[in-house]
Amino acid sequence: MDLTKRPRRLRNNEIIRKMVRETRMDQSSLIYPIFVQEGEQIKEEIPSMEGQYRYSLDQLPFELEKLLQKGIDKVLLFGIPKEKDACGSQAYAQDGIVQKALRLISEKFPEVYPITDVCMCEYTSHGHCGVLEEKDVNNDATLELLAKTALSHVQAGAKMVAPSDMMDGRVGAIRALLDKHHYENAAIMSYSVKYASAFYGPFREAAGSAPSFGDRKSYQMDFHNRREAIKEALLDVEEGADIIMVKPAMSYLDIVREVKDQITLPVAAYSVSGEYAMVKAAAKLGYIDPDRIICEMAASAYRAGTDIYITYFAKEIARFMKEGRIG
Ligand code: PBG
């Protein structure tokens, strides 16, 4: 055959395939989400997220050791408070669960880089991401509480805060309050492009944060929209965000690419609880090979343009990277 172009030449063996690989990644870009709760001696498995746990603070060090051993030194903290109320006051309490976890990390694990989720939904009795007025979240009243929450996290040792509430203007409000208190170096990773998604189902079980009525569609984005993603990302860039996140990851990789092409900040993609649960469930039934699926999911997120990958599979992915299966 008179074929001058044979793409298969570059797929001939593993060595050449690795040499021409277009997507490179390593474990320094992985972030592991972790749930902390009040109490003692608690390591409670989350029913819909096999292999993921809620930790009381005395159990947290064991998990942090494990993460460090695997080469993961960045965690995204979520808190499950002892009590909830209408305005989510445990979110910004000095002795709130996340604040206490941060002090523990700062004291005992200075090599860990703690990032915190900033939102009200785990802390409000109604499960919405802000304070209510009638049956909707009051945007501007919520901003003050979010900024207060972020400040309390940074004061307790958070290096980066990640607002996930989707209120308008929250990045600006948080930046202003942090700066006013001279925390100019505390970074903001904004959940800028966060869709109203059924993929968060297992997380809401984990955090007990499902809304008690209605849904989150008046603040999280409609999943039909793409240009709106750019609008949200650009607003957060203007307001002073340092990293722009797209969430969920797997069904939204077109959005990751779009955002990456339009902005100059680092982009993060969050592979959420529903993605994790689906892989786990299908693997349990023997329908898929989970390790290979996890590798593909990770590589596709990086290929779409993400710089940072937030995932419950961080430990597995770090191992696969080390073994040279991906990366
Ligand atoms: C808080 C928050 C949620 C997630 C991250 N931060 C839940 C939600 O918006 O309902 C989801 C994470 C996941 O599903 O893994 N607002």
GROMACS .gro file of C-alpha atoms and ligand atoms in nm:
model
  343
    1MET     CA    1   0.000   0.000   0.000
    2ASP     CA    2   0.123   0.342  -0.091
    3LEU     CA    3   0.046   0.506   0.243
    4THR     CA    4   0.275   0.789   0.347
    5LYS     CA    5   0.083   0.883   0.657
    6ARG     CA    6   0.045   0.611   0.913
    7PRO     CA    7  -0.070   0.741   1.252
    8ARG     CA    8  -0.020   0.394   1.395
    9ARG     CA    9   0.360   0.445   1.381
   10LEU     CA   10   0.333   0.659   1.692
   11ARG     CA   11   0.123   0.399   1.869
   12ASN     CA   12   0.362   0.117   1.809
   13ASN     CA   13   0.465   0.050   2.164
   14GLU     CA   14   0.432   0.190   2.513
   15ILE     CA   15   0.758   0.388   2.491
   16ILE     CA   16   0.661   0.582   2.182
   17ARG     CA   17   0.303   0.624   2.302
   18LYS     CA   18   0.430   0.786   2.619
   19MET     CA   19   0.672   1.006   2.428
   20VAL     CA   20   0.401   1.161   2.213
   21ARG     CA   21   0.140   1.182   2.486
   22GLU     CA   22  -0.043   1.513   2.467
   23THR     CA   23  -0.177   1.535   2.819
   24ARG     CA   24   0.062   1.532   3.112
   25MET     CA   25  -0.040   1.544   3.475
   26ASP     CA   26   0.101   1.473   3.814
   27GLN     CA   27  -0.015   1.439   4.169
   28SER     CA   28   0.068   1.796   4.265
   29SER     CA   29  -0.253   1.897   4.087
   30LEU     CA   30  -0.482   1.670   4.293
   31ILE     CA   31  -0.709   1.791   4.573
   32TYR     CA   32  -0.889   1.551   4.807
   33PRO     CA   33  -1.227   1.649   4.960
   34ILE     CA   34  -1.270   1.546   5.321
   35PHE     CA   35  -1.565   1.561   5.564
   36VAL     CA   36  -1.516   1.649   5.929
   37GLN     CA   37  -1.776   1.628   6.203
   38GLU     CA   38  -1.816   1.683   6.574
   39GLY     CA   39  -1.771   1.396   6.817
   40GLU     CA   40  -1.502   1.147   6.906
   41GLN     CA   41  -1.380   0.819   6.766
   42ILE     CA   42  -1.591   0.862   6.455
   43LYS     CA   43  -1.494   0.728   6.117
   44GLU     CA   44  -1.831   0.677   5.963
   45GLU     CA   45  -1.862   0.550   5.608
   46ILE     CA   46  -2.094   0.752   5.386
   47PRO     CA   47  -2.350   0.499   5.263
   48SER     CA   48  -2.371   0.621   4.903
   49MET     CA   49  -1.995   0.684   4.883
   50GLU     CA   50  -1.827   0.359   4.976
   51GLY     CA   51  -1.470   0.424   5.085
   52GLN     CA   52  -1.539   0.785   5.189
   53TYR     CA   53  -1.589   0.878   5.553
   54ARG     CA   54  -1.692   1.146   5.795
   55TYR     CA   55  -1.415   1.196   6.048
   56SER     CA   56  -1.418   1.333   6.399
   57LEU     CA   57  -1.110   1.541   6.468
   58ASP     CA   58  -0.927   1.269   6.662
   59GLN     CA   59  -0.951   1.044   6.354
   60LEU     CA   60  -0.851   1.309   6.101
   61PRO     CA   61  -0.473   1.276   6.158
   62PHE     CA   62  -0.474   0.911   6.047
   63GLU     CA   63  -0.634   1.006   5.717
   64LEU     CA   64  -0.398   1.300   5.667
   65GLU     CA   65  -0.098   1.070   5.724
   66LYS     CA   66  -0.232   0.835   5.461
   67LEU     CA   67  -0.280   1.117   5.212
   68LEU     CA   68   0.070   1.251   5.268
   69GLN     CA   69   0.215   0.905   5.220
   70LYS     CA   70   0.044   0.890   4.883
   71GLY     CA   71   0.177   1.231   4.788
   72ILE     CA   72  -0.142   1.431   4.836
   73ASP     CA   73  -0.098   1.743   5.044
   74LYS     CA   74  -0.404   1.947   4.950
   75VAL     CA   75  -0.743   1.889   5.111
   76LEU     CA   76  -1.079   2.056   5.060
   77LEU     CA   77  -1.260   2.059   5.394
   78PHE     CA   78  -1.633   2.023   5.444
   79GLY     CA   79  -1.791   2.047   5.788
   80ILE     CA   80  -2.089   1.878   5.943
   81PRO     CA   81  -2.188   2.094   6.240
   82LYS     CA   82  -2.339   1.982   6.569
   83GLU     CA   83  -2.643   2.199   6.516
   84LYS     CA   84  -2.805   2.386   6.231
   85ASP     CA   85  -3.011   2.705   6.240
   86ALA     CA   86  -3.184   2.940   5.998
   87CYS     CA   87  -2.876   3.156   5.939
   88GLY     CA   88  -2.613   2.879   5.951
   89SER     CA   89  -2.426   3.032   6.243
   90GLN     CA   90  -2.196   2.731   6.287
   91ALA     CA   91  -2.045   2.815   5.947
   92TYR     CA   92  -1.869   3.120   6.091
   93ALA     CA   93  -1.843   3.019   6.458
   94GLN     CA   94  -1.489   3.048   6.597
   95ASP     CA   95  -1.526   2.699   6.741
   96GLY     CA   96  -1.706   2.557   6.436
   97ILE     CA   97  -1.597   2.215   6.320
   98VAL     CA   98  -1.404   2.339   6.015
   99GLN     CA   99  -1.231   2.608   6.220
  100LYS     CA  100  -1.123   2.347   6.474
  101ALA     CA  101  -1.001   2.114   6.197
  102LEU     CA  102  -0.799   2.401   6.051
  103ARG     CA  103  -0.628   2.472   6.382
  104LEU     CA  104  -0.542   2.105   6.416
  105ILE     CA  105  -0.397   2.096   6.065
  106SER     CA  106  -0.197   2.417   6.116
  107GLU     CA  107  -0.049   2.284   6.440
  108LYS     CA  108   0.014   1.922   6.357
  109PHE     CA  109   0.032   1.909   5.977
  110PRO     CA  110   0.206   2.223   5.853
  111GLU     CA  111   0.292   2.037   5.532
  112VAL     CA  112  -0.077   2.009   5.442
  113TYR     CA  113  -0.236   2.289   5.240
  114PRO     CA  114  -0.590   2.332   5.370
  115ILE     CA  115  -0.862   2.467   5.143
  116THR     CA  116  -1.216   2.518   5.273
  117ASP     CA  117  -1.555   2.501   5.110
  118VAL     CA  118  -1.740   2.821   5.196
  119CYS     CA  119  -2.116   2.773   5.187
  120MET     CA  120  -2.416   2.779   5.417
  121CYS     CA  121  -2.606   2.468   5.310
  122GLU     CA  122  -2.442   2.227   5.555
  123TYR     CA  123  -2.517   2.471   5.835
  124THR     CA  124  -2.869   2.596   5.768
  125SER     CA  125  -3.175   2.416   5.905
  126HIS     CA  126  -3.349   2.456   5.567
  127GLY     CA  127  -3.046   2.331   5.368
  128HIS     CA  128  -3.027   2.626   5.129
  129CYS     CA  129  -2.697   2.796   5.051
  130GLY     CA  130  -2.788   3.127   5.217
  131VAL     CA  131  -3.037   3.307   5.438
  132LEU     CA  132  -3.397   3.297   5.327
  133GLU     CA  133  -3.642   3.572   5.259
  134GLU     CA  134  -3.982   3.426   5.193
  135LYS     CA  135  -3.899   3.114   4.991
  136ASP     CA  136  -3.584   3.231   4.819
  137VAL     CA  137  -3.227   3.297   4.922
  138ASN     CA  138  -3.155   3.663   4.988
  139ASN     CA  139  -2.838   3.727   4.791
  140ASP     CA  140  -2.703   4.039   4.954
  141ALA     CA  141  -2.779   3.936   5.311
  142THR     CA  142  -2.597   3.608   5.245
  143LEU     CA  143  -2.281   3.782   5.118
  144GLU     CA  144  -2.203   3.917   5.462
  145LEU     CA  145  -2.225   3.570   5.619
  146LEU     CA  146  -2.014   3.410   5.348
  147ALA     CA  147  -1.743   3.671   5.390
  148LYS     CA  148  -1.753   3.621   5.767
  149THR     CA  149  -1.724   3.246   5.718
  150ALA     CA  150  -1.427   3.283   5.484
  151LEU     CA  151  -1.254   3.519   5.726
  152SER     CA  152  -1.304   3.278   6.017
  153HIS     CA  153  -1.152   2.998   5.808
  154VAL     CA  154  -0.847   3.203   5.714
  155GLN     CA  155  -0.802   3.315   6.074
  156ALA     CA  156  -0.804   2.948   6.176
  157GLY     CA  157  -0.540   2.858   5.916
  158ALA     CA  158  -0.705   2.808   5.575
  159LYS     CA  159  -0.465   2.900   5.295
  160MET     CA  160  -0.739   2.909   5.036
  161VAL     CA  161  -1.116   2.947   5.051
  162ALA     CA  162  -1.357   2.806   4.795
  163PRO     CA  163  -1.700   2.969   4.788
  164SER     CA  164  -1.956   2.722   4.649
  165ASP     CA  165  -2.283   2.904   4.715
  166MET     CA  166  -2.327   3.076   4.376
  167MET     CA  167  -2.446   3.408   4.519
  168ASP     CA  168  -2.376   3.709   4.297
  169GLY     CA  169  -2.084   3.916   4.418
  170ARG     CA  170  -1.949   3.676   4.676
  171VAL     CA  171  -1.594   3.664   4.549
  172GLY     CA  172  -1.572   4.043   4.571
  173ALA     CA  173  -1.727   4.046   4.917
  174ILE     CA  174  -1.488   3.779   5.047
  175ARG     CA  175  -1.182   3.942   4.888
  176ALA     CA  176  -1.272   4.279   5.041
  177LEU     CA  177  -1.315   4.142   5.393
  178LEU     CA  178  -0.997   3.931   5.378
  179ASP     CA  179  -0.798   4.229   5.255
  180LYS     CA  180  -0.946   4.455   5.521
  181HIS     CA  181  -0.805   4.212   5.778
  182HIS     CA  182  -0.469   4.197   5.599
  183TYR     CA  183  -0.508   3.846   5.463
  184GLU     CA  184  -0.398   3.956   5.118
  185ASN     CA  185  -0.221   3.624   5.065
  186ALA     CA  186  -0.520   3.402   5.131
  187ALA     CA  187  -0.633   3.276   4.791
  188ILE     CA  188  -0.982   3.228   4.651
  189MET     CA  189  -1.073   2.930   4.437
  190SER     CA  190  -1.422   3.015   4.319
  191TYR     CA  191  -1.682   2.757   4.230
  192SER     CA  192  -1.758   3.000   3.948
  193VAL     CA  193  -1.933   2.764   3.714
  194LYS     CA  194  -2.148   2.543   3.928
  195TYR     CA  195  -2.448   2.376   3.774
  196ALA     CA  196  -2.770   2.272   3.949
  197SER     CA  197  -2.687   1.904   3.922
  198ALA     CA  198  -2.823   1.569   4.032
  199PHE     CA  199  -2.462   1.456   4.050
  200TYR     CA  200  -2.442   1.612   4.400
  201GLY     CA  201  -2.693   1.363   4.542
  202PRO     CA  202  -2.451   1.147   4.744
  203PHE     CA  203  -2.274   1.455   4.883
  204ARG     CA  204  -2.599   1.586   5.022
  205GLU     CA  205  -2.644   1.259   5.204
  206ALA     CA  206  -2.288   1.285   5.333
  207ALA     CA  207  -2.333   1.640   5.456
  208GLY     CA  208  -2.703   1.623   5.541
  209SER     CA  209  -2.744   1.931   5.325
  210ALA     CA  210  -3.032   1.856   5.089
  211PRO     CA  211  -3.270   2.154   5.070
  212SER     CA  212  -3.579   2.087   5.283
  213PHE     CA  213  -3.798   2.243   5.013
  214GLY     CA  214  -3.752   2.343   4.650
  215ASP     CA  215  -3.417   2.316   4.474
  216ARG     CA  216  -3.106   2.523   4.406
  217LYS     CA  217  -3.200   2.638   4.058
  218SER     CA  218  -3.239   3.004   4.156
  219TYR     CA  219  -2.867   3.020   4.231
  220GLN     CA  220  -2.689   2.725   4.066
  221MET     CA  221  -2.671   2.724   3.687
  222ASP     CA  222  -2.902   2.570   3.429
  223PHE     CA  223  -2.714   2.278   3.271
  224HIS     CA  224  -2.828   2.378   2.922
  225ASN     CA  225  -2.605   2.685   2.931
  226ARG     CA  226  -2.255   2.737   2.804
  227ARG     CA  227  -2.213   3.107   2.743
  228GLU     CA  228  -2.338   3.174   3.093
  229ALA     CA  229  -2.036   2.980   3.217
  230ILE     CA  230  -1.810   3.240   3.061
  231LYS     CA  231  -2.015   3.520   3.210
  232GLU     CA  232  -1.978   3.371   3.558
  233ALA     CA  233  -1.608   3.297   3.515
  234LEU     CA  234  -1.529   3.649   3.392
  235LEU     CA  235  -1.723   3.808   3.678
  236ASP     CA  236  -1.518   3.612   3.929
  237VAL     CA  237  -1.195   3.704   3.752
  238GLU     CA  238  -1.296   4.070   3.786
  239GLU     CA  239  -1.389   4.027   4.151
  240GLY     CA  240  -1.048   3.888   4.235
  241ALA     CA  241  -1.069   3.509   4.217
  242ASP     CA  242  -0.736   3.327   4.188
  243ILE     CA  243  -0.863   2.997   4.048
  244ILE     CA  244  -1.183   2.928   3.856
  245MET     CA  245  -1.363   2.600   3.913
  246VAL     CA  246  -1.608   2.413   3.694
  247LYS     CA  247  -1.837   2.162   3.863
  248PRO     CA  248  -1.932   1.881   3.806
  249ALA     CA  249  -1.648   1.754   3.586
  250MET     CA  250  -1.745   1.451   3.383
  251SER     CA  251  -2.056   1.576   3.202
  252TYR     CA  252  -1.918   1.930   3.175
  253LEU     CA  253  -1.584   1.891   3.003
  254ASP     CA  254  -1.697   2.111   2.714
  255ILE     CA  255  -1.736   2.385   2.973
  256VAL     CA  256  -1.391   2.318   3.119
  257ARG     CA  257  -1.243   2.366   2.772
  258GLU     CA  258  -1.447   2.677   2.703
  259VAL     CA  259  -1.345   2.839   3.031
  260LYS     CA  260  -0.981   2.742   2.981
  261ASP     CA  261  -0.977   2.908   2.640
  262GLN     CA  262  -1.133   3.230   2.765
  263ILE     CA  263  -0.945   3.310   3.083
  264THR     CA  264  -0.585   3.318   3.198
  265LEU     CA  265  -0.631   3.193   3.555
  266PRO     CA  266  -0.575   2.829   3.650
  267VAL     CA  267  -0.884   2.614   3.603
  268ALA     CA  268  -1.006   2.347   3.844
  269ALA     CA  269  -1.258   2.071   3.775
  270TYR     CA  270  -1.446   1.898   4.056
  271SER     CA  271  -1.535   1.536   3.994
  272VAL     CA  272  -1.830   1.522   4.231
  273SER     CA  273  -1.992   1.266   4.456
  274GLY     CA  274  -2.232   1.129   4.194
  275GLU     CA  275  -1.945   1.054   3.958
  276TYR     CA  276  -1.769   0.867   4.236
  277ALA     CA  277  -2.083   0.678   4.338
  278MET     CA  278  -2.158   0.567   3.982
  279VAL     CA  279  -1.812   0.422   3.934
  280LYS     CA  280  -1.826   0.245   4.270
  281ALA     CA  281  -2.171   0.102   4.207
  282ALA     CA  282  -2.098  -0.021   3.856
  283ALA     CA  283  -1.770  -0.174   3.974
  284LYS     CA  284  -1.948  -0.357   4.253
  285LEU     CA  285  -2.182  -0.511   4.001
  286GLY     CA  286  -1.885  -0.616   3.791
  287TYR     CA  287  -1.998  -0.407   3.495
  288ILE     CA  288  -1.681  -0.199   3.458
  289ASP     CA  289  -1.312  -0.207   3.545
  290PRO     CA  290  -1.300   0.079   3.797
  291ASP     CA  291  -0.925   0.145   3.783
  292ARG     CA  292  -0.926   0.195   3.409
  293ILE     CA  293  -1.241   0.408   3.427
  294ILE     CA  294  -1.086   0.628   3.697
  295CYS     CA  295  -0.778   0.680   3.478
  296GLU     CA  296  -0.989   0.773   3.179
  297MET     CA  297  -1.206   1.012   3.375
  298ALA     CA  298  -0.899   1.189   3.515
  299ALA     CA  299  -0.717   1.208   3.182
  300SER     CA  300  -1.027   1.345   3.009
  301ALA     CA  301  -1.058   1.625   3.263
  302TYR     CA  302  -0.695   1.728   3.211
  303ARG     CA  303  -0.731   1.688   2.835
  304ALA     CA  304  -1.030   1.924   2.847
  305GLY     CA  305  -0.800   2.180   3.005
  306THR     CA  306  -0.821   2.149   3.377
  307ASP     CA  307  -0.507   2.234   3.570
  308ILE     CA  308  -0.636   2.108   3.902
  309TYR     CA  309  -0.849   1.801   3.966
  310ILE     CA  310  -1.061   1.772   4.279
  311THR     CA  311  -1.163   1.411   4.328
  312TYR     CA  312  -1.261   1.148   4.584
  313PHE     CA  313  -1.035   0.915   4.384
  314ALA     CA  314  -0.726   1.129   4.452
  315LYS     CA  315  -0.544   0.852   4.639
  316GLU     CA  316  -0.604   0.598   4.364
  317ILE     CA  317  -0.510   0.845   4.091
  318ALA     CA  318  -0.188   0.939   4.271
  319ARG     CA  319  -0.098   0.569   4.272
  320PHE     CA  320  -0.185   0.525   3.905
  321MET     CA  321   0.032   0.825   3.824
  322LYS     CA  322   0.319   0.679   4.022
  323GLU     CA  323   0.279   0.345   3.846
  324GLY     CA  324   0.286   0.526   3.513
  325ARG     CA  325  -0.063   0.415   3.415
  326ILE     CA  326  -0.156   0.777   3.354
  327GLY     CA  327   0.032   1.103   3.366
  328PBG     C1  328  -2.200   2.305   4.897
  328PBG     C2  329  -2.137   2.205   4.806
  328PBG     C3  330  -2.196   2.098   4.739
  328PBG     C4  331  -2.091   2.029   4.679
  328PBG     C5  332  -1.974   2.099   4.707
  328PBG     N1  333  -2.006   2.207   4.784
  328PBG     C6  334  -2.336   2.051   4.734
  328PBG     C7  335  -2.440   2.129   4.668
  328PBG     O1  336  -2.418   2.235   4.609
  328PBG     O2  337  -2.554   2.084   4.679
  328PBG     C8  338  -2.104   1.903   4.600
  328PBG     C9  339  -1.985   1.813   4.603
  328PBG    C10  340  -2.011   1.674   4.554
  328PBG     O3  341  -2.121   1.638   4.510
  328PBG     O4  342  -1.915   1.597   4.561
  328PBG     N2  343  -2.288   2.392   4.835
   0.00000   0.00000   0.00000
